[in-house]
PDB file of C-alpha atoms and ligand atoms in Angstrom:
ATOM      1  CA  MET A  31      13.782   5.994  18.731  1.00  0.00           C
ATOM      2  CA  THR A  32      10.646   4.496  20.315  1.00  0.00           C
ATOM      3  CA  GLU A  33       8.276   2.949  17.828  1.00  0.00           C
ATOM      4  CA  PRO A  34       4.880   4.685  17.643  1.00  0.00           C
ATOM      5  CA  HIS A  35       2.054   2.742  19.257  1.00  0.00           C
ATOM      6  CA  PHE A  36       0.065   2.491  15.994  1.00  0.00           C
ATOM      7  CA  LEU A  37       2.902   0.528  14.329  1.00  0.00           C
ATOM      8  CA  ILE A  38       3.168  -1.918  17.219  1.00  0.00           C
ATOM      9  CA  ALA A  39      -0.623  -2.437  17.273  1.00  0.00           C
ATOM     10  CA  THR A  40      -0.826  -2.885  13.488  1.00  0.00           C
ATOM     11  CA  ARG A  41       2.048  -5.383  13.393  1.00  0.00           C
ATOM     12  CA  THR A  42       0.684  -7.436  16.301  1.00  0.00           C
ATOM     13  CA  SER A  43      -2.794  -7.470  14.782  1.00  0.00           C
ATOM     14  CA  TYR A  44      -1.689  -8.575  11.304  1.00  0.00           C
ATOM     15  CA  ASP A  45       0.612 -11.193  12.828  1.00  0.00           C
ATOM     16  CA  ALA A  46      -2.458 -12.652  14.580  1.00  0.00           C
ATOM     17  CA  VAL A  47      -4.752 -12.705  11.544  1.00  0.00           C
ATOM     18  CA  ALA A  48      -2.292 -13.238   8.671  1.00  0.00           C
ATOM     19  CA  THR A  49      -3.350 -16.779   7.751  1.00  0.00           C
ATOM     20  CA  ALA A  50      -7.093 -16.094   7.972  1.00  0.00           C
ATOM     21  CA  TYR A  51      -6.682 -12.784   6.106  1.00  0.00           C
ATOM     22  CA  ALA A  52      -4.742 -14.431   3.283  1.00  0.00           C
ATOM     23  CA  GLU A  53      -7.381 -17.158   2.896  1.00  0.00           C
ATOM     24  CA  ARG A  54     -10.297 -14.693   3.020  1.00  0.00           C
ATOM     25  CA  PHE A  55      -8.853 -12.313   0.431  1.00  0.00           C
ATOM     26  CA  ALA A  56      -7.097 -14.799  -1.874  1.00  0.00           C
ATOM     27  CA  GLY A  57      -7.846 -13.878  -5.476  1.00  0.00           C
ATOM     28  CA  VAL A  58      -9.882 -10.778  -4.561  1.00  0.00           C
ATOM     29  CA  HIS A  59      -7.871  -8.556  -6.887  1.00  0.00           C
ATOM     30  CA  ASP A  60      -8.947 -10.640  -9.877  1.00  0.00           C
ATOM     31  CA  THR A  61     -12.539  -9.536  -9.182  1.00  0.00           C
ATOM     32  CA  GLN A  62     -11.611  -5.819  -9.355  1.00  0.00           C
ATOM     33  CA  PRO A  63     -10.865  -4.948 -12.990  1.00  0.00           C
ATOM     34  CA  LEU A  64     -10.906  -1.167 -12.475  1.00  0.00           C
ATOM     35  CA  ALA A  65      -8.344  -1.400  -9.675  1.00  0.00           C
ATOM     36  CA  LEU A  66      -6.216  -3.752 -11.756  1.00  0.00           C
ATOM     37  CA  ALA A  67      -6.352  -1.281 -14.649  1.00  0.00           C
ATOM     38  CA  MET A  68      -4.554   1.274 -12.453  1.00  0.00           C
ATOM     39  CA  LEU A  69      -2.047  -1.294 -11.215  1.00  0.00           C
ATOM     40  CA  ASP A  70      -1.324  -2.540 -14.730  1.00  0.00           C
ATOM     41  CA  ALA A  71      -1.029   1.033 -16.051  1.00  0.00           C
ATOM     42  CA  PHE A  72       1.564   1.663 -13.310  1.00  0.00           C
ATOM     43  CA  ALA A  73       3.508  -1.431 -14.463  1.00  0.00           C
ATOM     44  CA  THR A  74       3.360  -0.332 -18.109  1.00  0.00           C
ATOM     45  CA  LEU A  75       4.566   3.185 -17.238  1.00  0.00           C
ATOM     46  CA  VAL A  76       7.512   1.810 -15.220  1.00  0.00           C
ATOM     47  CA  ARG A  77       8.441  -0.651 -17.992  1.00  0.00           C
ATOM     48  CA  THR A  78       8.209   1.838 -20.836  1.00  0.00           C
ATOM     49  CA  ALA A  79      10.351   4.310 -18.846  1.00  0.00           C
ATOM     50  CA  GLY A  80      13.113   1.655 -18.842  1.00  0.00           C
ATOM     51  CA  GLY A  81      12.282  -0.217 -15.620  1.00  0.00           C
ATOM     52  CA  GLY A  82      14.290  -0.292 -12.410  1.00  0.00           C
ATOM     53  CA  PRO A  83      13.652  -1.211  -8.775  1.00  0.00           C
ATOM     54  CA  VAL A  84      10.081  -1.047  -7.490  1.00  0.00           C
ATOM     55  CA  VAL A  85       8.689  -1.781  -4.022  1.00  0.00           C
ATOM     56  CA  GLU A  86       5.214  -2.574  -2.760  1.00  0.00           C
ATOM     57  CA  VAL A  87       4.980  -1.338   0.839  1.00  0.00           C
ATOM     58  CA  GLY A  88       2.437  -3.211   2.944  1.00  0.00           C
ATOM     59  CA  SER A  89       2.588  -6.185   0.592  1.00  0.00           C
ATOM     60  CA  GLY A  90       0.566  -8.490   2.883  1.00  0.00           C
ATOM     61  CA  PRO A  91       0.090 -11.948   1.349  1.00  0.00           C
ATOM     62  CA  GLY A  92       1.946 -10.761  -1.747  1.00  0.00           C
ATOM     63  CA  GLU A  93      -0.592 -11.024  -4.567  1.00  0.00           C
ATOM     64  CA  VAL A  94      -0.109  -7.445  -5.773  1.00  0.00           C
ATOM     65  CA  THR A  95       3.689  -7.689  -5.679  1.00  0.00           C
ATOM     66  CA  ALA A  96       3.502 -11.019  -7.518  1.00  0.00           C
ATOM     67  CA  ARG A  97       1.288  -9.498 -10.227  1.00  0.00           C
ATOM     68  CA  LEU A  98       3.806  -6.694 -10.794  1.00  0.00           C
ATOM     69  CA  HIS A  99       6.625  -9.262 -10.851  1.00  0.00           C
ATOM     70  CA  ALA A 100       4.741 -11.338 -13.433  1.00  0.00           C
ATOM     71  CA  GLN A 101       4.558  -8.230 -15.595  1.00  0.00           C
ATOM     72  CA  GLY A 102       8.328  -8.054 -15.707  1.00  0.00           C
ATOM     73  CA  LEU A 103       9.004  -5.510 -12.967  1.00  0.00           C
ATOM     74  CA  ASP A 104      12.059  -5.730 -10.709  1.00  0.00           C
ATOM     75  CA  VAL A 105       9.835  -5.579  -7.641  1.00  0.00           C
ATOM     76  CA  HIS A 106       9.935  -6.721  -4.033  1.00  0.00           C
ATOM     77  CA  GLY A 107       7.484  -6.470  -1.147  1.00  0.00           C
ATOM     78  CA  ILE A 108       7.987  -4.946   2.296  1.00  0.00           C
ATOM     79  CA  ASP A 109       5.606  -5.562   5.191  1.00  0.00           C
ATOM     80  CA  LEU A 110       5.456  -4.706   8.870  1.00  0.00           C
ATOM     81  CA  SER A 111       4.145  -8.143   9.851  1.00  0.00           C
ATOM     82  CA  SER A 112       6.591 -11.067   9.921  1.00  0.00           C
ATOM     83  CA  ALA A 113       3.657 -13.485   9.594  1.00  0.00           C
ATOM     84  CA  MET A 114       2.546 -11.738   6.384  1.00  0.00           C
ATOM     85  CA  VAL A 115       6.097 -11.832   5.028  1.00  0.00           C
ATOM     86  CA  ALA A 116       6.313 -15.574   5.764  1.00  0.00           C
ATOM     87  CA  LEU A 117       3.022 -16.240   3.931  1.00  0.00           C
ATOM     88  CA  ALA A 118       4.030 -14.111   0.955  1.00  0.00           C
ATOM     89  CA  ARG A 119       7.376 -15.952   0.682  1.00  0.00           C
ATOM     90  CA  ARG A 120       5.581 -19.311   0.895  1.00  0.00           C
ATOM     91  CA  ASP A 121       2.980 -18.482  -1.756  1.00  0.00           C
ATOM     92  CA  HIS A 122       5.218 -16.489  -4.120  1.00  0.00           C
ATOM     93  CA  PRO A 123       8.709 -17.998  -3.815  1.00  0.00           C
ATOM     94  CA  GLN A 124       9.804 -16.296  -7.033  1.00  0.00           C
ATOM     95  CA  VAL A 125       9.423 -12.857  -5.407  1.00  0.00           C
ATOM     96  CA  ARG A 126      11.477 -11.251  -2.608  1.00  0.00           C
ATOM     97  CA  PHE A 127       9.633 -10.095   0.530  1.00  0.00           C
ATOM     98  CA  GLU A 128      11.249  -8.337   3.483  1.00  0.00           C
ATOM     99  CA  GLU A 129      10.110  -7.097   6.872  1.00  0.00           C
ATOM    100  CA  GLY A 130      10.073  -3.342   7.362  1.00  0.00           C
ATOM    101  CA  SER A 131       7.970  -0.248   7.836  1.00  0.00           C
ATOM    102  CA  MET A 132       7.007   2.224   5.148  1.00  0.00           C
ATOM    103  CA  THR A 133       7.598   4.960   7.713  1.00  0.00           C
ATOM    104  CA  ALA A 134      11.376   4.296   7.735  1.00  0.00           C
ATOM    105  CA  LEU A 135      12.442   2.314   4.682  1.00  0.00           C
ATOM    106  CA  ASP A 136      15.791   0.549   4.642  1.00  0.00           C
ATOM    107  CA  LEU A 137      16.491   1.945   1.169  1.00  0.00           C
ATOM    108  CA  GLY A 138      18.885   4.588  -0.073  1.00  0.00           C
ATOM    109  CA  ASP A 139      17.866   7.997  -1.345  1.00  0.00           C
ATOM    110  CA  GLU A 140      16.459   7.843  -4.920  1.00  0.00           C
ATOM    111  CA  ALA A 141      16.799   4.018  -4.941  1.00  0.00           C
ATOM    112  CA  LEU A 142      13.455   3.267  -6.622  1.00  0.00           C
ATOM    113  CA  VAL A 143      11.705   4.041  -9.892  1.00  0.00           C
ATOM    114  CA  GLY A 144       8.322   3.030  -8.473  1.00  0.00           C
ATOM    115  CA  LEU A 145       6.535   2.543  -5.163  1.00  0.00           C
ATOM    116  CA  VAL A 146       3.070   1.075  -4.552  1.00  0.00           C
ATOM    117  CA  ALA A 147       1.091   1.417  -1.304  1.00  0.00           C
ATOM    118  CA  TRP A 148      -1.967  -0.748  -2.030  1.00  0.00           C
ATOM    119  CA  TYR A 149      -4.395  -0.443   0.868  1.00  0.00           C
ATOM    120  CA  SER A 150      -1.546   0.040   3.338  1.00  0.00           C
ATOM    121  CA  LEU A 151      -1.234   3.821   3.847  1.00  0.00           C
ATOM    122  CA  ILE A 152      -4.659   3.392   5.517  1.00  0.00           C
ATOM    123  CA  HIS A 153      -2.874   1.993   8.579  1.00  0.00           C
ATOM    124  CA  ILE A 154      -0.693   5.052   9.098  1.00  0.00           C
ATOM    125  CA  ALA A 155      -1.908   7.375  11.856  1.00  0.00           C
ATOM    126  CA  PRO A 156      -3.133  10.607  10.202  1.00  0.00           C
ATOM    127  CA  GLU A 157      -0.467  12.741  11.898  1.00  0.00           C
ATOM    128  CA  ALA A 158       2.244  10.456  10.437  1.00  0.00           C
ATOM    129  CA  VAL A 159       1.004  10.519   6.816  1.00  0.00           C
ATOM    130  CA  PRO A 160       2.954  13.654   5.707  1.00  0.00           C
ATOM    131  CA  ALA A 161       6.237  12.177   7.035  1.00  0.00           C
ATOM    132  CA  THR A 162       5.459   8.843   5.337  1.00  0.00           C
ATOM    133  CA  LEU A 163       4.876  10.582   1.992  1.00  0.00           C
ATOM    134  CA  ALA A 164       8.184  12.400   2.551  1.00  0.00           C
ATOM    135  CA  GLU A 165       9.802   8.973   3.056  1.00  0.00           C
ATOM    136  CA  PHE A 166       8.304   7.765  -0.256  1.00  0.00           C
ATOM    137  CA  HIS A 167       9.686  10.929  -1.887  1.00  0.00           C
ATOM    138  CA  ARG A 168      13.152  10.288  -0.415  1.00  0.00           C
ATOM    139  CA  VAL A 169      13.456   6.739  -1.799  1.00  0.00           C
ATOM    140  CA  LEU A 170      12.068   7.536  -5.254  1.00  0.00           C
ATOM    141  CA  ALA A 171      14.346   8.802  -8.009  1.00  0.00           C
ATOM    142  CA  PRO A 172      13.311  12.044  -9.736  1.00  0.00           C
ATOM    143  CA  GLY A 173      10.483  11.165 -12.125  1.00  0.00           C
ATOM    144  CA  GLY A 174       9.676   8.020 -10.082  1.00  0.00           C
ATOM    145  CA  LEU A 175       6.066   6.835  -9.831  1.00  0.00           C
ATOM    146  CA  LEU A 176       3.928   6.382  -6.749  1.00  0.00           C
ATOM    147  CA  LEU A 177       0.612   4.487  -6.752  1.00  0.00           C
ATOM    148  CA  LEU A 178      -1.780   4.610  -3.792  1.00  0.00           C
ATOM    149  CA  ALA A 179      -4.994   2.618  -3.242  1.00  0.00           C
ATOM    150  CA  PHE A 180      -7.340   3.354  -0.352  1.00  0.00           C
ATOM    151  CA  GLN A 181     -10.917   3.382   0.901  1.00  0.00           C
ATOM    152  CA  VAL A 182     -12.623   6.772   0.585  1.00  0.00           C
ATOM    153  CA  GLY A 183     -14.194   8.370   3.646  1.00  0.00           C
ATOM    154  CA  ASP A 184     -13.729  10.455   6.743  1.00  0.00           C
ATOM    155  CA  GLU A 185     -14.249   8.187   9.710  1.00  0.00           C
ATOM    156  CA  PRO A 186     -11.721   5.504  10.650  1.00  0.00           C
ATOM    157  CA  LEU A 187     -12.897   1.952  11.065  1.00  0.00           C
ATOM    158  CA  SER A 188     -11.494   0.420  14.249  1.00  0.00           C
ATOM    159  CA  PHE A 189     -11.461  -3.309  14.944  1.00  0.00           C
ATOM    160  CA  THR A 190     -10.888  -4.950  18.315  1.00  0.00           C
ATOM    161  CA  GLU A 191     -11.683  -8.397  16.926  1.00  0.00           C
ATOM    162  CA  ALA A 192     -11.000  -9.969  13.544  1.00  0.00           C
ATOM    163  CA  PHE A 193     -11.203 -13.578  12.366  1.00  0.00           C
ATOM    164  CA  GLY A 194     -11.719 -14.655  15.987  1.00  0.00           C
ATOM    165  CA  HIS A 195      -8.571 -12.885  17.243  1.00  0.00           C
ATOM    166  CA  ALA A 196      -8.292  -9.888  19.543  1.00  0.00           C
ATOM    167  CA  VAL A 197      -6.742  -7.072  17.500  1.00  0.00           C
ATOM    168  CA  SER A 198      -6.238  -3.315  17.632  1.00  0.00           C
ATOM    169  CA  LEU A 199      -6.464  -2.257  14.031  1.00  0.00           C
ATOM    170  CA  ASP A 200      -7.444   1.114  12.548  1.00  0.00           C
ATOM    171  CA  PHE A 201      -8.361   1.577   8.894  1.00  0.00           C
ATOM    172  CA  HIS A 202      -8.129   5.296   8.105  1.00  0.00           C
ATOM    173  CA  ARG A 203     -10.395   6.092   5.242  1.00  0.00           C
ATOM    174  CA  LEU A 204      -8.958   8.960   3.235  1.00  0.00           C
ATOM    175  CA  ARG A 205     -10.198  11.769   1.008  1.00  0.00           C
ATOM    176  CA  PRO A 206      -8.484  11.837  -2.403  1.00  0.00           C
ATOM    177  CA  GLU A 207      -8.418  15.681  -2.390  1.00  0.00           C
ATOM    178  CA  ARG A 208      -6.581  15.710   0.943  1.00  0.00           C
ATOM    179  CA  ILE A 209      -4.110  13.029  -0.155  1.00  0.00           C
ATOM    180  CA  GLU A 210      -3.467  14.907  -3.393  1.00  0.00           C
ATOM    181  CA  ARG A 211      -2.785  18.096  -1.430  1.00  0.00           C
ATOM    182  CA  LEU A 212      -0.350  16.228   0.836  1.00  0.00           C
ATOM    183  CA  LEU A 213       1.307  14.671  -2.216  1.00  0.00           C
ATOM    184  CA  ARG A 214       1.846  18.094  -3.775  1.00  0.00           C
ATOM    185  CA  ASP A 215       3.243  19.382  -0.463  1.00  0.00           C
ATOM    186  CA  ALA A 216       5.670  16.436  -0.453  1.00  0.00           C
ATOM    187  CA  GLY A 217       6.964  17.230  -3.970  1.00  0.00           C
ATOM    188  CA  PHE A 218       4.786  14.996  -6.159  1.00  0.00           C
ATOM    189  CA  THR A 219       2.708  15.855  -9.218  1.00  0.00           C
ATOM    190  CA  VAL A 220      -0.571  13.963  -9.427  1.00  0.00           C
ATOM    191  CA  GLN A 221      -0.802  12.194 -12.803  1.00  0.00           C
ATOM    192  CA  ALA A 222      -4.120  10.333 -12.542  1.00  0.00           C
ATOM    193  CA  ARG A 223      -6.839   9.479 -10.115  1.00  0.00           C
ATOM    194  CA  MET A 224      -9.744   7.045 -10.215  1.00  0.00           C
ATOM    195  CA  GLU A 225     -12.594   6.740  -7.777  1.00  0.00           C
ATOM    196  CA  ARG A 226     -14.996   3.848  -8.113  1.00  0.00           C
ATOM    197  CA  GLU A 227     -18.152   2.999  -6.248  1.00  0.00           C
ATOM    198  CA  ALA A 228     -18.143   0.316  -3.566  1.00  0.00           C
ATOM    199  CA  GLY A 229     -18.260  -3.192  -4.987  1.00  0.00           C
ATOM    200  CA  ASP A 230     -19.632  -6.392  -3.424  1.00  0.00           C
ATOM    201  CA  GLY A 231     -18.505  -6.680   0.191  1.00  0.00           C
ATOM    202  CA  GLU A 232     -17.146  -3.118   0.299  1.00  0.00           C
ATOM    203  CA  SER A 233     -18.716  -0.371   2.388  1.00  0.00           C
ATOM    204  CA  THR A 234     -17.068   2.694   0.824  1.00  0.00           C
ATOM    205  CA  PRO A 235     -15.960   3.971  -2.586  1.00  0.00           C
ATOM    206  CA  GLN A 236     -12.345   3.145  -3.429  1.00  0.00           C
ATOM    207  CA  ALA A 237      -9.683   5.495  -4.775  1.00  0.00           C
ATOM    208  CA  TYR A 238      -6.460   5.039  -6.745  1.00  0.00           C
ATOM    209  CA  VAL A 239      -3.997   7.923  -7.132  1.00  0.00           C
ATOM    210  CA  LEU A 240      -0.929   7.890  -9.374  1.00  0.00           C
ATOM    211  CA  ALA A 241       1.707  10.556  -8.753  1.00  0.00           C
ATOM    212  CA  ARG A 242       5.191  11.322 -10.008  1.00  0.00           C
ATOM    213  CA  LYS A 243       8.124  12.722  -8.051  1.00  0.00           C
ATOM    214  CA  GLU A 244       8.980  16.040  -9.629  1.00  0.00           C
ATOM    215  CA  ARG A 245      12.257  16.036 -11.597  1.00  0.00           C
TER     216      ARG A 245
HETATM  217  C1  SAM B 266      -5.005  -4.356   4.046  1.00  0.00           C
HETATM  218  S1  SAM B 266      -3.472  -5.200   3.945  1.00  0.00           S
HETATM  219  C2  SAM B 266      -3.087  -5.014   2.206  1.00  0.00           C
HETATM  220  C3  SAM B 266      -2.137  -6.072   1.691  1.00  0.00           C
HETATM  221  C4  SAM B 266      -1.807  -5.985   0.186  1.00  0.00           C
HETATM  222  N1  SAM B 266      -1.267  -4.712  -0.191  1.00  0.00           N
HETATM  223  C5  SAM B 266      -3.035  -6.312  -0.638  1.00  0.00           C
HETATM  224  O1  SAM B 266      -3.710  -5.385  -1.098  1.00  0.00           O
HETATM  225  O2  SAM B 266      -3.313  -7.501  -0.809  1.00  0.00           O
HETATM  226  C6  SAM B 266      -2.371  -4.038   4.696  1.00  0.00           C
HETATM  227  C7  SAM B 266      -0.948  -4.551   4.891  1.00  0.00           C
HETATM  228  O3  SAM B 266      -0.119  -3.426   5.202  1.00  0.00           O
HETATM  229  C8  SAM B 266       0.814  -3.822   6.188  1.00  0.00           C
HETATM  230  N2  SAM B 266       1.274  -2.610   6.876  1.00  0.00           N
HETATM  231  C9  SAM B 266       0.571  -1.827   7.717  1.00  0.00           C
HETATM  232  N3  SAM B 266       1.334  -0.811   8.157  1.00  0.00           N
HETATM  233  C10 SAM B 266       2.554  -0.954   7.569  1.00  0.00           C
HETATM  234  C11 SAM B 266       3.773  -0.230   7.633  1.00  0.00           C
HETATM  235  N4  SAM B 266       3.922   0.841   8.422  1.00  0.00           N
HETATM  236  N5  SAM B 266       4.807  -0.632   6.863  1.00  0.00           N
HETATM  237  C12 SAM B 266       4.712  -1.761   6.100  1.00  0.00           C
HETATM  238  N6  SAM B 266       3.587  -2.497   6.032  1.00  0.00           N
HETATM  239  C13 SAM B 266       2.518  -2.102   6.750  1.00  0.00           C
HETATM  240  C14 SAM B 266       0.064  -4.797   7.061  1.00  0.00           C
HETATM  241  O4  SAM B 266       0.921  -5.621   7.821  1.00  0.00           O
HETATM  242  C15 SAM B 266      -0.764  -5.552   6.009  1.00  0.00           C
HETATM  243  O5  SAM B 266      -0.069  -6.687   5.552  1.00  0.00           O
END
């Protein structure tokens, strides 16, 4: 099957900016305690349910995957960009990172107990989001947990230049109500949501949605 244009453009763009992106955003999560509260709650819920395989899709430089790993989760990262995967492997050698797309995961049905898409579903073209949520549903076991993080809004942000490189990168801001409706349509029950105001250097509010695959 031919790969959709948005995947090719996103991969090429992140390959070009991976090193600069990783340097610019190194440690940024440590400055976001509300976001980390959701991430850490996800880790606690997975652990107390007995653990099992977890994946972060769109793992980028790997900080989020590494934080989940440090909390005792059996987690690995998957990213579209080979340059991002190489950086993540270099900086977090204790964690496994693989190349792949969240739109077609190389994982069996019901293989995971948890899946995190931390600021990565934002790169999926809107018409492909329902199928991507269906893919998350396929790879999660019944009762499995899904955590999404994204910028809140209606208009996409499109970049043709980033860190001095020519890119073609769309950031689709999302509405939590719409995502929750799509999650329900895909067979998830929403367990918790948090929306926080924009912090320093951010131009929109940020949302975090935790959902569970129905049993
Ligand atoms: C904004 S970065 C977030 C990185 C990381 N989750 C974090 O918060 O530090 C988005 C990442 O998602 C990856 N990505 C975009 N589309 C993807 C897809 N279809 N499948 C897997 N990864 C994807 C990009 O290559 C990039 O590394």
